[in-house]
mmCIF file of C-alpha atoms and ligand atoms in Angstrom:
data_model
loop_
_atom_site.group_PDB
_atom_site.id
_atom_site.type_symbol
_atom_site.label_atom_id
_atom_site.label_comp_id
_atom_site.label_asym_id
_atom_site.label_seq_id
_atom_site.Cartn_x
_atom_site.Cartn_y
_atom_site.Cartn_z
ATOM 1 C CA UNK A 204 71.333 79.531 74.607
ATOM 2 C CA UNK A 205 74.898 79.525 75.852
ATOM 3 C CA UNK A 206 74.439 80.644 79.453
ATOM 4 C CA UNK A 207 78.195 80.844 79.959
ATOM 5 C CA UNK A 208 77.902 84.316 78.445
ATOM 6 C CA UNK A 209 76.484 85.460 81.789
ATOM 7 C CA UNK A 210 79.967 84.985 83.223
ATOM 8 C CA UNK A 211 81.002 87.970 81.138
ATOM 9 C CA UNK A 212 78.771 90.241 83.209
ATOM 10 C CA UNK A 213 80.515 91.998 86.097
ATOM 11 C CA UNK A 214 79.533 91.619 89.746
ATOM 12 C CA UNK A 215 80.871 92.302 93.203
ATOM 13 C CA UNK A 216 80.771 90.438 96.487
ATOM 14 C CA UNK A 217 78.566 91.963 99.144
ATOM 15 C CA UNK A 218 77.138 91.219 102.562
ATOM 16 C CA UNK A 219 73.492 92.293 102.543
ATOM 17 C CA UNK A 220 72.230 92.693 106.081
ATOM 18 C CA UNK A 221 68.932 93.337 107.779
ATOM 19 C CA UNK A 222 67.162 92.633 111.041
ATOM 20 C CA UNK A 223 65.034 89.776 112.315
ATOM 21 C CA UNK A 224 63.235 91.734 115.017
ATOM 22 C CA UNK A 225 66.238 92.846 117.099
ATOM 23 C CA UNK A 226 68.578 90.223 115.720
ATOM 24 C CA UNK A 227 71.206 91.003 113.096
ATOM 25 C CA UNK A 228 71.279 88.804 110.032
ATOM 26 C CA UNK A 229 72.672 88.890 106.516
ATOM 27 C CA UNK A 230 73.858 86.944 103.515
ATOM 28 C CA UNK A 231 76.171 87.183 100.526
ATOM 29 C CA UNK A 232 74.880 88.770 97.328
ATOM 30 C CA UNK A 233 76.676 89.501 94.097
ATOM 31 C CA UNK A 234 73.925 91.161 92.062
ATOM 32 C CA UNK A 235 73.715 94.770 93.186
ATOM 33 C CA UNK A 236 73.616 97.806 90.951
ATOM 34 C CA UNK A 237 73.153 101.517 91.231
ATOM 35 C CA UNK A 238 69.940 102.565 89.503
ATOM 36 C CA UNK A 239 70.103 106.326 89.751
ATOM 37 C CA UNK A 240 72.158 108.961 91.546
ATOM 38 C CA UNK A 241 69.468 111.420 92.629
ATOM 39 C CA UNK A 242 67.815 110.329 94.757
ATOM 40 C CA UNK A 243 70.565 107.719 95.184
ATOM 41 C CA UNK A 244 68.917 104.356 94.528
ATOM 42 C CA UNK A 245 70.291 100.828 94.229
ATOM 43 C CA UNK A 246 68.784 97.425 93.462
ATOM 44 C CA UNK A 247 69.661 94.063 94.982
ATOM 45 C CA UNK A 248 68.577 90.610 93.807
ATOM 46 C CA UNK A 249 67.900 88.164 96.639
ATOM 47 C CA UNK A 250 66.801 84.522 96.477
ATOM 48 C CA UNK A 251 63.399 83.723 98.010
ATOM 49 C CA UNK A 252 65.057 80.996 100.083
ATOM 50 C CA UNK A 253 67.464 83.387 101.764
ATOM 51 C CA UNK A 254 66.358 84.179 105.294
ATOM 52 C CA UNK A 255 67.528 87.760 104.739
ATOM 53 C CA UNK A 256 64.895 88.157 102.004
ATOM 54 C CA UNK A 257 61.989 87.872 104.459
ATOM 55 C CA UNK A 258 63.812 90.109 106.963
ATOM 56 C CA UNK A 259 64.209 92.853 104.340
ATOM 57 C CA UNK A 260 60.555 92.477 103.369
ATOM 58 C CA UNK A 261 59.366 92.808 106.967
ATOM 59 C CA UNK A 262 61.677 95.639 108.063
ATOM 60 C CA UNK A 263 61.707 97.546 104.763
ATOM 61 C CA UNK A 264 65.415 98.148 105.314
ATOM 62 C CA UNK A 265 68.681 96.635 104.158
ATOM 63 C CA UNK A 266 72.367 97.487 104.257
ATOM 64 C CA UNK A 267 75.132 96.518 101.865
ATOM 65 C CA UNK A 268 78.733 95.993 102.976
ATOM 66 C CA UNK A 269 81.068 95.963 99.986
ATOM 67 C CA UNK A 270 83.787 93.349 100.476
ATOM 68 C CA UNK A 271 87.279 94.282 99.353
ATOM 69 C CA UNK A 272 90.151 92.188 98.008
ATOM 70 C CA UNK A 273 91.604 92.424 101.519
ATOM 71 C CA UNK A 274 88.446 91.352 103.346
ATOM 72 C CA UNK A 275 88.779 88.087 105.262
ATOM 73 C CA UNK A 276 87.440 85.452 102.870
ATOM 74 C CA UNK A 277 85.922 83.572 105.805
ATOM 75 C CA UNK A 278 83.224 86.282 105.734
ATOM 76 C CA UNK A 279 82.002 84.711 102.493
ATOM 77 C CA UNK A 280 81.727 81.306 104.127
ATOM 78 C CA UNK A 281 80.093 82.735 107.212
ATOM 79 C CA UNK A 282 77.494 84.775 105.334
ATOM 80 C CA UNK A 283 77.195 82.767 102.119
ATOM 81 C CA UNK A 284 77.204 79.123 103.067
ATOM 82 C CA UNK A 285 75.057 78.865 106.175
ATOM 83 C CA UNK A 286 71.587 80.095 107.059
ATOM 84 C CA UNK A 287 70.727 82.938 109.413
ATOM 85 C CA UNK A 288 67.867 80.721 110.596
ATOM 86 C CA UNK A 289 70.410 78.443 112.246
ATOM 87 C CA UNK A 290 73.161 80.762 113.449
ATOM 88 C CA UNK A 291 73.696 84.387 114.340
ATOM 89 C CA UNK A 292 76.068 85.232 111.515
ATOM 90 C CA UNK A 293 77.257 88.462 113.133
ATOM 91 C CA UNK A 294 78.570 86.628 116.199
ATOM 92 C CA UNK A 295 82.331 87.186 116.283
ATOM 93 C CA UNK A 296 82.171 89.530 113.273
ATOM 94 C CA UNK A 297 83.547 93.066 113.712
ATOM 95 C CA UNK A 298 80.603 95.285 112.786
ATOM 96 C CA UNK A 299 79.170 98.767 113.244
ATOM 97 C CA UNK A 300 75.547 99.878 113.354
ATOM 98 C CA UNK A 301 74.349 102.405 110.778
ATOM 99 C CA UNK A 302 70.738 103.577 110.756
ATOM 100 C CA UNK A 303 69.992 100.610 113.025
ATOM 101 C CA UNK A 304 71.493 98.015 110.670
ATOM 102 C CA UNK A 305 74.756 96.079 111.052
ATOM 103 C CA UNK A 306 77.537 96.688 108.542
ATOM 104 C CA UNK A 307 80.774 94.718 108.260
ATOM 105 C CA UNK A 308 83.826 96.782 109.214
ATOM 106 C CA UNK A 309 86.190 94.535 107.213
ATOM 107 C CA UNK A 310 84.866 95.957 103.940
ATOM 108 C CA UNK A 311 85.583 98.914 101.669
ATOM 109 C CA UNK A 312 82.266 100.669 102.188
ATOM 110 C CA UNK A 313 78.629 100.435 103.124
ATOM 111 C CA UNK A 314 75.248 101.578 101.833
ATOM 112 C CA UNK A 315 72.088 101.650 103.950
ATOM 113 C CA UNK A 316 68.736 101.663 102.142
ATOM 114 C CA UNK A 317 65.040 102.015 102.728
ATOM 115 C CA UNK A 318 63.033 99.737 100.433
ATOM 116 C CA UNK A 319 60.920 101.791 98.039
ATOM 117 C CA UNK A 320 59.757 99.026 95.713
ATOM 118 C CA UNK A 321 60.300 95.389 94.836
ATOM 119 C CA UNK A 322 59.725 93.026 91.941
ATOM 120 C CA UNK A 323 59.288 89.275 92.127
ATOM 121 C CA UNK A 324 60.751 86.725 89.736
ATOM 122 C CA UNK A 325 60.200 82.978 90.019
ATOM 123 C CA UNK A 326 63.230 82.574 92.300
ATOM 124 C CA UNK A 327 64.431 86.032 93.337
ATOM 125 C CA UNK A 328 63.120 89.313 94.686
ATOM 126 C CA UNK A 329 64.632 92.500 93.307
ATOM 127 C CA UNK A 330 64.541 95.113 96.053
ATOM 128 C CA UNK A 331 64.814 98.750 95.068
ATOM 129 C CA UNK A 332 66.369 100.782 97.877
ATOM 130 C CA UNK A 333 66.676 104.513 98.383
ATOM 131 C CA UNK A 334 70.030 105.237 100.004
ATOM 132 C CA UNK A 335 69.772 106.857 103.436
ATOM 133 C CA UNK A 336 73.431 106.538 104.451
ATOM 134 C CA UNK A 337 76.672 105.451 102.769
ATOM 135 C CA UNK A 338 80.417 105.841 103.140
ATOM 136 C CA UNK A 339 83.719 104.343 102.074
ATOM 137 C CA UNK A 340 85.945 102.388 104.449
ATOM 138 C CA UNK A 341 89.699 102.329 103.819
ATOM 139 C CA UNK A 342 91.323 102.253 100.406
ATOM 140 C CA UNK A 343 91.394 98.568 99.420
ATOM 141 C CA UNK A 344 89.871 97.823 96.002
ATOM 142 C CA UNK A 345 86.426 96.246 95.950
ATOM 143 C CA UNK A 346 86.373 92.491 95.417
ATOM 144 C CA UNK A 347 84.859 91.658 92.070
ATOM 145 C CA UNK A 348 83.071 88.375 91.568
ATOM 146 C CA UNK A 349 85.757 87.460 89.012
ATOM 147 C CA UNK A 350 88.451 88.040 91.653
ATOM 148 C CA UNK A 351 86.527 85.841 94.072
ATOM 149 C CA UNK A 352 86.493 83.014 91.527
ATOM 150 C CA UNK A 353 90.019 83.388 90.189
ATOM 151 C CA UNK A 354 92.026 84.451 93.242
ATOM 152 C CA UNK A 355 90.000 83.341 96.257
ATOM 153 C CA UNK A 356 88.935 80.279 94.240
ATOM 154 C CA UNK A 357 85.462 80.405 95.688
ATOM 155 C CA UNK A 358 82.256 79.045 94.209
ATOM 156 C CA UNK A 359 78.710 80.382 94.004
ATOM 157 C CA UNK A 360 76.193 79.468 96.664
ATOM 158 C CA UNK A 361 73.251 77.713 94.987
ATOM 159 C CA UNK A 362 71.001 80.678 95.809
ATOM 160 C CA UNK A 363 73.165 83.161 93.903
ATOM 161 C CA UNK A 364 71.455 84.635 90.832
ATOM 162 C CA UNK A 365 74.629 83.870 88.913
ATOM 163 C CA UNK A 366 74.834 80.210 89.965
ATOM 164 C CA UNK A 367 75.208 77.833 87.037
ATOM 165 C CA UNK A 368 74.681 74.097 87.598
ATOM 166 C CA UNK A 369 77.833 73.343 85.635
ATOM 167 C CA UNK A 370 79.810 75.505 88.019
ATOM 168 C CA UNK A 371 81.082 72.465 89.798
ATOM 169 C CA UNK A 372 84.704 72.030 90.731
ATOM 170 C CA UNK A 373 84.620 68.575 89.165
ATOM 171 C CA UNK A 374 83.931 70.206 85.817
ATOM 172 C CA UNK A 375 86.820 72.619 86.107
ATOM 173 C CA UNK A 376 89.625 70.266 87.004
ATOM 174 C CA UNK A 377 90.860 67.183 85.150
ATOM 175 C CA UNK A 378 90.482 64.032 87.225
ATOM 176 C CA UNK A 379 93.767 62.235 86.820
ATOM 177 C CA UNK A 380 96.374 61.276 89.385
ATOM 178 C CA UNK A 381 98.885 63.919 88.284
ATOM 179 C CA UNK A 382 96.459 66.744 88.991
ATOM 180 C CA UNK A 383 94.757 65.417 92.094
ATOM 181 C CA UNK A 384 92.922 68.230 93.838
ATOM 182 C CA UNK A 385 90.751 68.481 96.910
ATOM 183 C CA UNK A 386 87.526 70.415 97.066
ATOM 184 C CA UNK A 387 85.375 71.490 99.969
ATOM 185 C CA UNK A 388 82.026 69.716 99.663
ATOM 186 C CA UNK A 389 80.325 72.643 101.416
ATOM 187 C CA UNK A 390 81.445 75.689 99.464
ATOM 188 C CA UNK A 391 83.409 74.306 96.521
ATOM 189 C CA UNK A 392 86.760 75.811 97.489
ATOM 190 C CA UNK A 393 89.565 73.985 95.698
ATOM 191 C CA UNK A 394 92.732 73.321 97.674
ATOM 192 C CA UNK A 395 95.814 73.455 95.476
ATOM 193 C CA UNK A 396 98.537 74.431 97.900
ATOM 194 C CA UNK A 397 102.157 73.297 97.867
ATOM 195 C CA UNK A 398 101.730 70.797 100.698
ATOM 196 C CA UNK A 399 100.015 67.509 99.766
ATOM 197 C CA UNK A 400 96.536 67.630 101.223
ATOM 198 C CA UNK A 401 97.125 64.373 103.111
ATOM 199 C CA UNK A 402 99.945 66.052 105.026
ATOM 200 C CA UNK A 403 97.908 69.012 106.213
ATOM 201 C CA UNK A 404 97.180 69.059 109.953
ATOM 202 C CA UNK A 405 93.968 67.405 111.112
ATOM 203 C CA UNK A 406 92.640 70.766 112.290
ATOM 204 C CA UNK A 407 92.940 72.290 108.809
ATOM 205 C CA UNK A 408 89.813 74.253 107.972
ATOM 206 C CA UNK A 409 88.390 75.522 104.714
ATOM 207 C CA UNK A 410 89.429 79.183 104.282
ATOM 208 C CA UNK A 411 86.033 80.024 102.803
ATOM 209 C CA UNK A 412 83.452 78.267 104.956
ATOM 210 C CA UNK A 413 85.616 77.114 107.904
ATOM 211 C CA UNK A 414 84.433 73.521 107.637
ATOM 212 C CA UNK A 415 86.918 70.871 108.742
ATOM 213 C CA UNK A 416 89.281 68.772 106.632
ATOM 214 C CA UNK A 417 86.806 65.882 106.681
ATOM 215 C CA UNK A 418 84.461 67.882 104.436
ATOM 216 C CA UNK A 419 87.037 67.839 101.620
ATOM 217 C CA UNK A 420 86.927 65.217 98.912
ATOM 218 C CA UNK A 421 89.439 64.282 96.251
ATOM 219 C CA UNK A 422 88.651 65.070 92.664
HETATM 220 FE FE1 FE B 677 84.402 75.343 102.343
#
């Protein structure tokens, strides 16, 4: 099998949110699809290891915020590369509450769902959600997963259904002195700006996950 073919499937970049008791939480997902229009129903695939998975299971509710090409890419680091067990991911995020669930305002739309069924795989739960509220926000185009990879230069969290082990920055970039690149060891972001990395200020932070310069390593 040539699993690279999966890269030819199309995905988006979403914040899936739910509640841990009263506390807001959420994570990044890319595998969401509309199943039917009436009653409006969508499906989301969520890794068992994601804290949000157990929150959706216990509340029977989830919301999807659809990130746009203009959404702050630090949202992906905040929601995709740290655990809601450790931090309150909605701290310092501009959000609204819809049907009791938090949705990210810096997005191009939201969908709130009540879980009507689920299916387990060895690593992921597929939640089927009946839509109870949804709306568009602004006019920016939705961020596709391809855009995230090619323009934002982000990588897949290991829990993403689409994660491939060979999706490692070291495999994408030749390792010779003329093409020296720096990659974030946390999220895989590759720095290839005009300024030599060594000359960046000490307080430089990764635009994806906001980790400091010390987390970058040369390729
Ligand atoms: Fe990073």
